[in-house]
PDB file of C-alpha atoms in Angstrom:
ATOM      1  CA  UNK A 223      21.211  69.835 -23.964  1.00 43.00           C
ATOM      2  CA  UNK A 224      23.432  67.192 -25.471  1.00 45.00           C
ATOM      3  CA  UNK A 225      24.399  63.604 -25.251  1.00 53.00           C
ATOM      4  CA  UNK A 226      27.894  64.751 -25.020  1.00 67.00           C
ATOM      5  CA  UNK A 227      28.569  66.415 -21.705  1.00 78.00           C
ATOM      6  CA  UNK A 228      31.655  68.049 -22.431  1.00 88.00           C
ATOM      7  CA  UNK A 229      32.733  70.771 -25.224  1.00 91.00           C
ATOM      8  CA  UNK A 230      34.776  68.811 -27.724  1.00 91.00           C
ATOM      9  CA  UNK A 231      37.639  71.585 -28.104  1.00 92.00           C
ATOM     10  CA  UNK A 232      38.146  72.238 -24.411  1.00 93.00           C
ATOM     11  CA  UNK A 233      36.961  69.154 -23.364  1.00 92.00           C
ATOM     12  CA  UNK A 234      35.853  70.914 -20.612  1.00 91.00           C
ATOM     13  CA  UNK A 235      32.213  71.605 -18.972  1.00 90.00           C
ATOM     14  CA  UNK A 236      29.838  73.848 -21.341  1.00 89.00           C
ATOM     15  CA  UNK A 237      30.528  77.667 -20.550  1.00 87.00           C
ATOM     16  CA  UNK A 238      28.379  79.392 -22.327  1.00 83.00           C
ATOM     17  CA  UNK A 239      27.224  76.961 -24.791  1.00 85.00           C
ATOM     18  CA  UNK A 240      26.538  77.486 -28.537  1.00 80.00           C
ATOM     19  CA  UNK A 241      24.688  75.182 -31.100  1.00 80.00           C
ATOM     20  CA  UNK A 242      25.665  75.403 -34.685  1.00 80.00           C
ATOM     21  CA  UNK A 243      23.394  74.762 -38.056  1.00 73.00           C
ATOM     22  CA  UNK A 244      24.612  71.355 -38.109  1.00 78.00           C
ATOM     23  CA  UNK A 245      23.479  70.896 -34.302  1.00 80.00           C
ATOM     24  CA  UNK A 246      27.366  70.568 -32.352  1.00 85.00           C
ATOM     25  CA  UNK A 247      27.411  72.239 -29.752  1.00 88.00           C
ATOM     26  CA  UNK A 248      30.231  73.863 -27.646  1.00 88.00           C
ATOM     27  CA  UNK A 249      31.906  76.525 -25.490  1.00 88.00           C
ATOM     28  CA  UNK A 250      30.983  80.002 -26.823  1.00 84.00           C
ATOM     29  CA  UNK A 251      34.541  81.495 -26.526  1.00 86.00           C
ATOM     30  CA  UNK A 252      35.957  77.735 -27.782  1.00 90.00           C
ATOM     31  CA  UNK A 253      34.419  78.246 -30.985  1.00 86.00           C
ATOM     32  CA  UNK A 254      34.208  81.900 -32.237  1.00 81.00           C
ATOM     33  CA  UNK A 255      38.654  81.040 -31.471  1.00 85.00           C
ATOM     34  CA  UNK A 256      37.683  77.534 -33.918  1.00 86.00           C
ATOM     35  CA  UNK A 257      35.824  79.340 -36.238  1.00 81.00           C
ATOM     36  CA  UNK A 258      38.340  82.342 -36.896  1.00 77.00           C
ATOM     37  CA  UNK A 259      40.618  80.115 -37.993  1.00 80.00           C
ATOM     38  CA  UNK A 260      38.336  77.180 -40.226  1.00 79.00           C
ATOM     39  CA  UNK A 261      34.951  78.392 -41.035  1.00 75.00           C
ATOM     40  CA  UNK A 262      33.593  74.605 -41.017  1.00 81.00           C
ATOM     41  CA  UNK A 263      31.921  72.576 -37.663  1.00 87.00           C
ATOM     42  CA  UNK A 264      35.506  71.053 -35.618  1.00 89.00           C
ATOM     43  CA  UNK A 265      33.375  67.847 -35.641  1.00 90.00           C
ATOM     44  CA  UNK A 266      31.621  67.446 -38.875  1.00 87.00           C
ATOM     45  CA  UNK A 267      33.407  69.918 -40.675  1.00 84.00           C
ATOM     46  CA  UNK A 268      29.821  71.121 -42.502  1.00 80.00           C
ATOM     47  CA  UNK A 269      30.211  74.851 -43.543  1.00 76.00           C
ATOM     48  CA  UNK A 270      29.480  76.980 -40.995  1.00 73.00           C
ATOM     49  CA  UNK A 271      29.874  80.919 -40.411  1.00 66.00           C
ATOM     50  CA  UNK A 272      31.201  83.104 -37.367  1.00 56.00           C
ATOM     51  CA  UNK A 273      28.635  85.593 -37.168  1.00 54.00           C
ATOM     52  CA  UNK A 274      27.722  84.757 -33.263  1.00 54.00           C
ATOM     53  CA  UNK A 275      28.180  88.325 -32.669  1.00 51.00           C
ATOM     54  CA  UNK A 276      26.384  89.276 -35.600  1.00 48.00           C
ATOM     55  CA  UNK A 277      24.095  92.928 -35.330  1.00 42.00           C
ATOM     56  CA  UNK A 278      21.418  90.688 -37.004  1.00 37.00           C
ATOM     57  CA  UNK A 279      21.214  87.114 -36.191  1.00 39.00           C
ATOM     58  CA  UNK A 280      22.725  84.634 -33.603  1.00 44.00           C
ATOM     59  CA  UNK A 281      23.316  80.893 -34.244  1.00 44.00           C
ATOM     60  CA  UNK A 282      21.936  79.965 -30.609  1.00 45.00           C
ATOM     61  CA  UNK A 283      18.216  81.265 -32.167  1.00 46.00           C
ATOM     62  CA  UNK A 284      15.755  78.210 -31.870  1.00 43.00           C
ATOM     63  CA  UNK A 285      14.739  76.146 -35.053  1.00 47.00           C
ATOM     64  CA  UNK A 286      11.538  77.453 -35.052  1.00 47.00           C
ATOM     65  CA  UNK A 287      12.085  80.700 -35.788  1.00 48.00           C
ATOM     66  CA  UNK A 288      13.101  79.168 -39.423  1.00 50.00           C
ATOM     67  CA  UNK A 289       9.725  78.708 -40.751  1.00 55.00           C
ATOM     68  CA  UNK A 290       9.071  76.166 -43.269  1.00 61.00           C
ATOM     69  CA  UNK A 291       8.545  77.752 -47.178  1.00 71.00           C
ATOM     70  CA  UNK A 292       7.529  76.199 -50.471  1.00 80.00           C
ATOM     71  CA  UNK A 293      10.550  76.944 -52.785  1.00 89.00           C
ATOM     72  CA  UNK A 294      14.085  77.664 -51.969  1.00 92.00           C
ATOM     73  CA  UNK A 295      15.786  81.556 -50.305  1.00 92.00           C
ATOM     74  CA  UNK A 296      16.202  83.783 -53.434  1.00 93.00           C
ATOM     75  CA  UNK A 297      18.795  86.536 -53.950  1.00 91.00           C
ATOM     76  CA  UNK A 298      17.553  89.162 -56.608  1.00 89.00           C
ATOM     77  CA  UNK A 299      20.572  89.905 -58.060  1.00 85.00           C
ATOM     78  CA  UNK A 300      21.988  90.555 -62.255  1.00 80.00           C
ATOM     79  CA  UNK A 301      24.826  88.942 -62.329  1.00 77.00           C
ATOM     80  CA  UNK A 302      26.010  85.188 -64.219  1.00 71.00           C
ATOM     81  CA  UNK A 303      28.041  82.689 -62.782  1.00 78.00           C
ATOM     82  CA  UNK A 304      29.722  80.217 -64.978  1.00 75.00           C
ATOM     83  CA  UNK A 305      28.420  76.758 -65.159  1.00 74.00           C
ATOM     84  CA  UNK A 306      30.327  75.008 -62.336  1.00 76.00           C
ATOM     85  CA  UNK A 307      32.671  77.853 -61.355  1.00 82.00           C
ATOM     86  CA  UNK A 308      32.416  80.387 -58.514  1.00 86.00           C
ATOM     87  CA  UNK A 309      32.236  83.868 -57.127  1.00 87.00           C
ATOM     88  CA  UNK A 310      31.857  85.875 -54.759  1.00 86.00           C
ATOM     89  CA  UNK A 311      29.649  88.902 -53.625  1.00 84.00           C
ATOM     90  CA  UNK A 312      28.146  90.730 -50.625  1.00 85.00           C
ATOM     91  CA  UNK A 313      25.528  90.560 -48.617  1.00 82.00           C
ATOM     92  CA  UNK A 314      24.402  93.458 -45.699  1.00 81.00           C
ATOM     93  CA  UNK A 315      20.501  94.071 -46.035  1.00 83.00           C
ATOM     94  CA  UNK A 316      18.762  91.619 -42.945  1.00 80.00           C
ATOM     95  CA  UNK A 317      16.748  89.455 -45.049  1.00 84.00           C
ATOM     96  CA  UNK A 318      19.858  88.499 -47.151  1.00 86.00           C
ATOM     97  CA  UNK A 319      21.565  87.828 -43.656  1.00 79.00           C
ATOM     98  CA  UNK A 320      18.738  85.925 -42.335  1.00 80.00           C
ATOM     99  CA  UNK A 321      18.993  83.886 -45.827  1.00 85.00           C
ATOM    100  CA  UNK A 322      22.121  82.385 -45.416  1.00 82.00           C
ATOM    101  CA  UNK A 323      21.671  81.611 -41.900  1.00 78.00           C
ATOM    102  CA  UNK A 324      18.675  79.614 -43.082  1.00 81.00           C
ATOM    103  CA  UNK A 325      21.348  78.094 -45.848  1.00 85.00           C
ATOM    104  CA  UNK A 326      23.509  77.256 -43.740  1.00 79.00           C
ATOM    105  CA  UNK A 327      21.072  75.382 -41.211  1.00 75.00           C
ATOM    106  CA  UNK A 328      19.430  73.444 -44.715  1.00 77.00           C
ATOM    107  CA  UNK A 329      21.163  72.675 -47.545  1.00 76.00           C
ATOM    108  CA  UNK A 330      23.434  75.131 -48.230  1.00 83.00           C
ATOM    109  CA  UNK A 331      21.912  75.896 -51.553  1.00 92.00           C
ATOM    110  CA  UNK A 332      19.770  79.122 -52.830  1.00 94.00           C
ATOM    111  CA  UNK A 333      18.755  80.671 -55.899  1.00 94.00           C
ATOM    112  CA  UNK A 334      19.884  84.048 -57.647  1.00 92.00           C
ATOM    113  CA  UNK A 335      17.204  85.617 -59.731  1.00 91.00           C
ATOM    114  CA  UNK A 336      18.993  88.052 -62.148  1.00 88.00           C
ATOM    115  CA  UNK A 337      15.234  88.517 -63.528  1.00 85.00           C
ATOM    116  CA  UNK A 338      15.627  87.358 -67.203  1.00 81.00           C
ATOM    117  CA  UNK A 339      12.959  85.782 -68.460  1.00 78.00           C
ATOM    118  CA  UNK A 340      11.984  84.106 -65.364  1.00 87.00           C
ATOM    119  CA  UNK A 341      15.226  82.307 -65.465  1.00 89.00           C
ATOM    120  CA  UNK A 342      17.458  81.968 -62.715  1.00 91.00           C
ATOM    121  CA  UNK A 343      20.573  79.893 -61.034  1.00 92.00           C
ATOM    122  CA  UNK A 344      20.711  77.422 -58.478  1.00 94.00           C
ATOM    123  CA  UNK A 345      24.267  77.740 -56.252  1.00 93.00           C
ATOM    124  CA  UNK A 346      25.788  76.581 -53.628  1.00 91.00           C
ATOM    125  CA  UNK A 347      27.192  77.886 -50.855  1.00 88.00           C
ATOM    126  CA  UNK A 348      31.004  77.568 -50.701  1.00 86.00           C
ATOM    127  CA  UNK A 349      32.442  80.029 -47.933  1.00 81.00           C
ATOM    128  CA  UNK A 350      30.865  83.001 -45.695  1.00 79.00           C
ATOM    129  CA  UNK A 351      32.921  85.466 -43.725  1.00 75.00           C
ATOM    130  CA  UNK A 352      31.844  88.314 -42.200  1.00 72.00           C
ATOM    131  CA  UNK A 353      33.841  91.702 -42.352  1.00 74.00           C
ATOM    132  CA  UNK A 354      33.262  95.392 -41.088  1.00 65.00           C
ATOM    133  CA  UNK A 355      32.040  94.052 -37.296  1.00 62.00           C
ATOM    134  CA  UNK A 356      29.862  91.564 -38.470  1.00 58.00           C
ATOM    135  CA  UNK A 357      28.021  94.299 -40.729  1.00 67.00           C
ATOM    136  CA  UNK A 358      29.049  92.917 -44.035  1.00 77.00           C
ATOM    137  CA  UNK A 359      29.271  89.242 -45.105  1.00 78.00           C
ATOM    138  CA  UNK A 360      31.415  88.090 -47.984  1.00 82.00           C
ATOM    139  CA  UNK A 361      29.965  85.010 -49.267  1.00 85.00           C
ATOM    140  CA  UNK A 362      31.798  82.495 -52.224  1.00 87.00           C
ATOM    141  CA  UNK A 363      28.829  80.096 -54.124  1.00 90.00           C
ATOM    142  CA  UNK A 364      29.164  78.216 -56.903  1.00 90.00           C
ATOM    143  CA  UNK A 365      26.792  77.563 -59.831  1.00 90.00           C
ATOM    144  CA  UNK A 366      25.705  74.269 -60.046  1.00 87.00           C
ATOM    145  CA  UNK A 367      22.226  74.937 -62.407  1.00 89.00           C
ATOM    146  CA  UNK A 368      20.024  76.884 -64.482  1.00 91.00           C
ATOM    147  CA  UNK A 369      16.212  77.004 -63.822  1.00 93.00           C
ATOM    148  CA  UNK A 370      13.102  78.600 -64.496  1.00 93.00           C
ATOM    149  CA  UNK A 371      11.144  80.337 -61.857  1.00 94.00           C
ATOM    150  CA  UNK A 372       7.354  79.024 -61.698  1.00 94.00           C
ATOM    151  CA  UNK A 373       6.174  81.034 -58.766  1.00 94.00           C
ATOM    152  CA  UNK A 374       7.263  82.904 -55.697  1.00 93.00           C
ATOM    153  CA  UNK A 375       6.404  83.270 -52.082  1.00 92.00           C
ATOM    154  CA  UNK A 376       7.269  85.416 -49.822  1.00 90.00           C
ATOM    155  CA  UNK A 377       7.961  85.835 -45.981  1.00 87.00           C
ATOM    156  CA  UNK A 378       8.528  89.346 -43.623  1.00 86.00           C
ATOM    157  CA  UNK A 379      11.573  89.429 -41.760  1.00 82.00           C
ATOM    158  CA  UNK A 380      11.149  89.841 -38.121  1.00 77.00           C
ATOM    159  CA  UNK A 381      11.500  93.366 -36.419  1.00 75.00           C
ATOM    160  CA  UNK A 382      12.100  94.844 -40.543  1.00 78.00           C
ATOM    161  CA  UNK A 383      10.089  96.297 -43.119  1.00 85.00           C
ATOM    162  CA  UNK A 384      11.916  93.774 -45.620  1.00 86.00           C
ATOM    163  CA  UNK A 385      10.739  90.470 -46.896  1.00 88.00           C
ATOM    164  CA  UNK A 386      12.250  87.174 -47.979  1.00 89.00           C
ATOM    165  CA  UNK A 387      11.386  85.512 -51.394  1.00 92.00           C
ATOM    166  CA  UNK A 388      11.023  82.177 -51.883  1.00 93.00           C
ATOM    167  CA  UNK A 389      11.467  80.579 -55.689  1.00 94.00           C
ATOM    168  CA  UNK A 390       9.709  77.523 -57.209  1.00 95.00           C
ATOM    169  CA  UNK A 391      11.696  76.426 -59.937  1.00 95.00           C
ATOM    170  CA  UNK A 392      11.567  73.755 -62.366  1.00 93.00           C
ATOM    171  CA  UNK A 393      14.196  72.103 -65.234  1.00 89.00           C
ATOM    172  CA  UNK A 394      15.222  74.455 -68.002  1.00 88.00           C
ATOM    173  CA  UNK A 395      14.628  72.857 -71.567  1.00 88.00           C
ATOM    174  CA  UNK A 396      15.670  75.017 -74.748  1.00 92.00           C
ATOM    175  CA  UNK A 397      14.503  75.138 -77.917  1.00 92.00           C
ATOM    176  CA  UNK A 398      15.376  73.098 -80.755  1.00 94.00           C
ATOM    177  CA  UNK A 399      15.013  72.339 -84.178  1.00 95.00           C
ATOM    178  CA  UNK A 400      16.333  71.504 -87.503  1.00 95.00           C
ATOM    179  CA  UNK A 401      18.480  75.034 -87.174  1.00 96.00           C
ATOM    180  CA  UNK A 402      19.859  74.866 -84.580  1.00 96.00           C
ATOM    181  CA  UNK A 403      22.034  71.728 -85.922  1.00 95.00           C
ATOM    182  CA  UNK A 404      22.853  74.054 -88.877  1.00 96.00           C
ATOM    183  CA  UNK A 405      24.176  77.046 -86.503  1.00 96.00           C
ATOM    184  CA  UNK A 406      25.941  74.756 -84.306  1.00 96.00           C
ATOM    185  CA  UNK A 407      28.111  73.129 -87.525  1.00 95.00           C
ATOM    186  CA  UNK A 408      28.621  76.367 -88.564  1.00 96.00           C
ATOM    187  CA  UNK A 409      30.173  77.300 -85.185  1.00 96.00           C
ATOM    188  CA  UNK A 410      32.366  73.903 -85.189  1.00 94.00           C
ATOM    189  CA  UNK A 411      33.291  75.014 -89.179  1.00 94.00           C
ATOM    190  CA  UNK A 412      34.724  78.122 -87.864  1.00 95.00           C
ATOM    191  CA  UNK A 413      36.028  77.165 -85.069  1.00 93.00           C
ATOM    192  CA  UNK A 414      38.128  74.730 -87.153  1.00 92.00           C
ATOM    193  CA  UNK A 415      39.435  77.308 -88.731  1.00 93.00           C
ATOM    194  CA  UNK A 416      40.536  79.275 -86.328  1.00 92.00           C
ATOM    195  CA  UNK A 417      42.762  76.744 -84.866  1.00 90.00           C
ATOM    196  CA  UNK A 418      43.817  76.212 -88.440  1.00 89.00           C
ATOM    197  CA  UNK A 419      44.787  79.756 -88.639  1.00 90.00           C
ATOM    198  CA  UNK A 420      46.681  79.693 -85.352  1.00 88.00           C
ATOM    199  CA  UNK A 421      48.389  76.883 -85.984  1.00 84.00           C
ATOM    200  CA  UNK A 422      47.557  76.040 -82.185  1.00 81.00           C
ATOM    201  CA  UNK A 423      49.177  73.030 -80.219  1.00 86.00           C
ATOM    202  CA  UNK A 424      47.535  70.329 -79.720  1.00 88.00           C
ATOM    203  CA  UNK A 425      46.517  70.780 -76.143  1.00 90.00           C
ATOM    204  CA  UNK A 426      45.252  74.305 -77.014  1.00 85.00           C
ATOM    205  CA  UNK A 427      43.620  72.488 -79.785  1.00 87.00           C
ATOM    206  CA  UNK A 428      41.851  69.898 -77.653  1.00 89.00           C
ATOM    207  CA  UNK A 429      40.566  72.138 -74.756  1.00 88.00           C
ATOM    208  CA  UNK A 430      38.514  74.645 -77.819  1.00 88.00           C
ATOM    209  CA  UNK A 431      37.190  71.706 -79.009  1.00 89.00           C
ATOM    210  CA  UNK A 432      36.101  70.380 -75.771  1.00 90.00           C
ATOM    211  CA  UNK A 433      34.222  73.357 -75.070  1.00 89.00           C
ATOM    212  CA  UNK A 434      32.374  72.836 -78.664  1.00 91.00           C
ATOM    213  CA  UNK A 435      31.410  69.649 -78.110  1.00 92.00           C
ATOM    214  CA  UNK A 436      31.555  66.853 -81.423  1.00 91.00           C
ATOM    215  CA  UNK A 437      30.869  68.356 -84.532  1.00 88.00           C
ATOM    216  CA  UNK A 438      28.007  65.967 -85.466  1.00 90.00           C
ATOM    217  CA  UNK A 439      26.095  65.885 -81.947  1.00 92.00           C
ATOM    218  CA  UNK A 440      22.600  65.675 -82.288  1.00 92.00           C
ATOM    219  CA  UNK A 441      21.792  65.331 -78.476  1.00 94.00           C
ATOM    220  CA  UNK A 442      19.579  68.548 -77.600  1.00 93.00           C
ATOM    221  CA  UNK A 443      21.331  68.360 -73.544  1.00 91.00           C
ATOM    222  CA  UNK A 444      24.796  68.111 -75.124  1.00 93.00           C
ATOM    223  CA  UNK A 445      24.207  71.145 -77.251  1.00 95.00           C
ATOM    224  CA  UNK A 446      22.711  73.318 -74.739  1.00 93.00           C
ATOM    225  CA  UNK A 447      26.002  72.486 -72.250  1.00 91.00           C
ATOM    226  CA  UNK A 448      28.381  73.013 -75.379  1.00 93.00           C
ATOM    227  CA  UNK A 449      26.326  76.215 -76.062  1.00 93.00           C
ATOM    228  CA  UNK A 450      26.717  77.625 -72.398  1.00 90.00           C
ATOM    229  CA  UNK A 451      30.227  76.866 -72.683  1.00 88.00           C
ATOM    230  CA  UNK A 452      31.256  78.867 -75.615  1.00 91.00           C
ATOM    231  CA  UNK A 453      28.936  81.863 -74.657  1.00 89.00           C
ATOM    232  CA  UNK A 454      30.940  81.630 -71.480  1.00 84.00           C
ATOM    233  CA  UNK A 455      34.691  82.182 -73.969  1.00 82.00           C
ATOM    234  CA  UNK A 456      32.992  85.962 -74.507  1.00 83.00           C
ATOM    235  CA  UNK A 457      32.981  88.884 -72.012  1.00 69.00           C
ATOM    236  CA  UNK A 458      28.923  88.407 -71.446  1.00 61.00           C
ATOM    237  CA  UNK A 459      28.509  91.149 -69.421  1.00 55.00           C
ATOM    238  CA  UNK A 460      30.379  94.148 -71.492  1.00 55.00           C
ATOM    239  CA  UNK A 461      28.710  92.789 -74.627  1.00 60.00           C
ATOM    240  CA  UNK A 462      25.109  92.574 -73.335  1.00 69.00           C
ATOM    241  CA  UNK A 463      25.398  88.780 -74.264  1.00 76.00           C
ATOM    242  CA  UNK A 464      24.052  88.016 -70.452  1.00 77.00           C
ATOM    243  CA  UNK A 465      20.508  87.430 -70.994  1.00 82.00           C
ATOM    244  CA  UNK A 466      21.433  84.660 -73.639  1.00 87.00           C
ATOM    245  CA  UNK A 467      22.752  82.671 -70.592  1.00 86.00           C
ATOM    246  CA  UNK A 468      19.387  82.772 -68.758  1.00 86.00           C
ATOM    247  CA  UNK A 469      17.285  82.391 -72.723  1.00 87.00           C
ATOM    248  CA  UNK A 470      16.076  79.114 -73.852  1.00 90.00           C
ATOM    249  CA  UNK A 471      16.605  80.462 -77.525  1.00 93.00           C
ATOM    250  CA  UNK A 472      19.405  77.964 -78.136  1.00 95.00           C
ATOM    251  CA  UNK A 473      19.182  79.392 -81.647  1.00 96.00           C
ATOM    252  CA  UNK A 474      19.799  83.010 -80.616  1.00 95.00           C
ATOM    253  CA  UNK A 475      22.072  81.922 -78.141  1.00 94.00           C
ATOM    254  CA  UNK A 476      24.071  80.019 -81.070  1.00 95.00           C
ATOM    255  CA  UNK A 477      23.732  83.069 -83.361  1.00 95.00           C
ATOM    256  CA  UNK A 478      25.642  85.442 -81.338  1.00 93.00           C
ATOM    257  CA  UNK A 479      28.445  82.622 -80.786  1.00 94.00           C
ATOM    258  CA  UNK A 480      28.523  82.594 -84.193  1.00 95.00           C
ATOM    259  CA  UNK A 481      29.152  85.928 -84.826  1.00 93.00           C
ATOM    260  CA  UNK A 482      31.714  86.564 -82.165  1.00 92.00           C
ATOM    261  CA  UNK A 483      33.266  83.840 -83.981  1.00 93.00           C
ATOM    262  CA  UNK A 484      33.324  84.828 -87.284  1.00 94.00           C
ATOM    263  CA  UNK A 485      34.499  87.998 -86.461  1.00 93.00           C
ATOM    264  CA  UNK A 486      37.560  86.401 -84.904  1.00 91.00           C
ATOM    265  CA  UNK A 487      37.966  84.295 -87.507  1.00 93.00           C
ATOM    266  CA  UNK A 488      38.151  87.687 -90.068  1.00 93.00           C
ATOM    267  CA  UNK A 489      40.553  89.241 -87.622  1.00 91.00           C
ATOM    268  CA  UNK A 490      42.935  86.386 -88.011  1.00 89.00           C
ATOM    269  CA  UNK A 491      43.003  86.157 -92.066  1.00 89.00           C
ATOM    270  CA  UNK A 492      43.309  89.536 -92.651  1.00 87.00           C
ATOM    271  CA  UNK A 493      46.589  89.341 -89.865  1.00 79.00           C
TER     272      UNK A 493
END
C-alpha cells in the first residue's frame, strides 16, 4: 500500500486506511479528526477537503476513475472575481462535486465561464469545506487570469444524467489603438482632478494613482491591468459594467471608466 508502514498521526498500524489527492495515506478515523481541524495533508500540507463521508464521492476512489480531458473542469457560473482577490460560493449539483475532487487531485485550478463573449477566468482553489452533512460544499478560489474559451468538451458523470465541461482556453489580448491612449489620458486628467478637489493625503493620493497606472504609458499589457483595475473601483455588477471585465474592447471598457469618472468629478465641484 505504502512505503511507510505506519499512519503518521497515530503512528500506529493502518485501520482503515485512506489515501488523499496528494497520495498520504492514513488511519480513516486519524484523519477525518486532522482534517476537521486543518483542511490541508498533516504531511505535505497540499489543500485537501473532508468530504470522506461525502453522499457523492469518496477520496479512497481509484485514479482511474479520473479520466484524462483536453482542457481544464469548468464552472458555468455569472459572476467576476477581482484580479488577484477571492471569493467564495457553493457548490451541491454532482458534477460540480466530482470537479473539485478532480481539482484537488490535479492542480487545484479550474475555470468559471460567466458566458460573456467566450471569455472566462482561470482560479484557484483556496479552501473547501463541506456543510449541511456533506450535501453542500463552500469553496474560497481566487482569480489569478482572464481567458478566452476556444472550445469545449464534455464528459457524463457516473450514475447522473449531468455532464462535466471541459474548457480550452487561450491568452486574452485587447484591442488597441491610437484611442485608446486618448481615453486613458483623459481618465488620468480627471482623475487628477479629483484628488485635486479632495485635497486627498498623500497615501490616498498614491494608492488612486497606482490603480491608474503612469499617465504617459504606452504599453498595451500595462493598460489593460490599469484598465481592469479601475473598472474594479465601480460596483460592476449593480451597474451592468460586468461584461466589460470579460470584453476585449479596451476602448469601451475605458469609456465607461471615464464616465463614472467624470460624473464624480461633477459631483465634487458642484459640492
Amino acid at each position: 500500500m505504502s512505503q511507510q508502514e505506519n499512519c503518521s498521526i497515530c503512528f500506529e498500524d493502518y485501520v482503515d486506511p485512506i489515501k488523499l489527492p496528494c497520495n498520504h495515506i492514513f488511519c480513516r478515523e486519524c484523519i477525518v479528526v486532522a482534517l476537521e481541524q486543518r483542511q490541508s495533508c498533516p504531511i505535505c500540507r497540499r489543500l485537501c477537503c473532508n468530504y470522506i463521508n461525502s453522499r457523492f464521492l469518496s477520496i479512497t476512489e481509484p485514479e482511474e476513475i479520473m479520466h484524462e480531458h483536453q482542457g481544464e473542469p469548468c464552472f458555468v457560473y455569472r459572476i467576476t472575481i477581482h484580479q488577484n482577490t477571492q471569493t467564495q460560493f457553493n457548490f451541491f449539483e454532482k458534477r460540480y462535486v466530482e470537479m473539485i475532487t478532480e481539482v484537488l487531485k490535479k492542480n487545484l485550478t479550474f475555470i468559471i465561464d460567466p458566458q460573456y463573449n467566450d471569455n472566462c477566468i482561470r482560479v484557484k482553489l483556496i479552501e473547501c469545506v463541506p456543510v449541511h452533512e456533506h450535501s453542500v460544499y463552500t469553496c474560497t478560489v481566487q482569480n489569478i487570469q482572464r481567458l478566452k474559451i476556444i472550445g469545449f468538451s464534455e464528459r457524463k458523470i457516473q450514475d447522473s444524467n449531468s455532464k462535466l465541461k471541459y474548457a480550452t482556453t487561450q491568452s486574452i489580448i485587447d484591442n488597441f489603438d491610437q484611442e485608446t491612449l486618448i481615453l486613458y489620458q483623459k481618465l488620468h486628467a480627471c482623475i487628477e482632478k479629483i484628488i485635486e478637489i479632495l485635497s486627498l493625503n498623500e497615501n490616498a493620493k498614491n494608492q488612486i494613482l497606482a490603480l491608474a497606472g503612469k499617465k504617459d504609458e504606452v504599453q498595451p499589457e500595462q493598460i489593460s491591468k490599469h484598465s481592469l483595475e479601475l473598472l474594479q473601483t465601480i460596483q460592476m455588477c449593480e451597474n451592468g459594467l460586468l461584461k466589460w471585465y470579460y470584453s476585449t474592447d479596451i476602448n469601451g471598457r475605458l469609456g465607461v471608466i471615464l464616465k463614472h469618472y467624470e460624473s464624480y468629478l461633477n459631483y465634487c465641484q458642484n459640492q
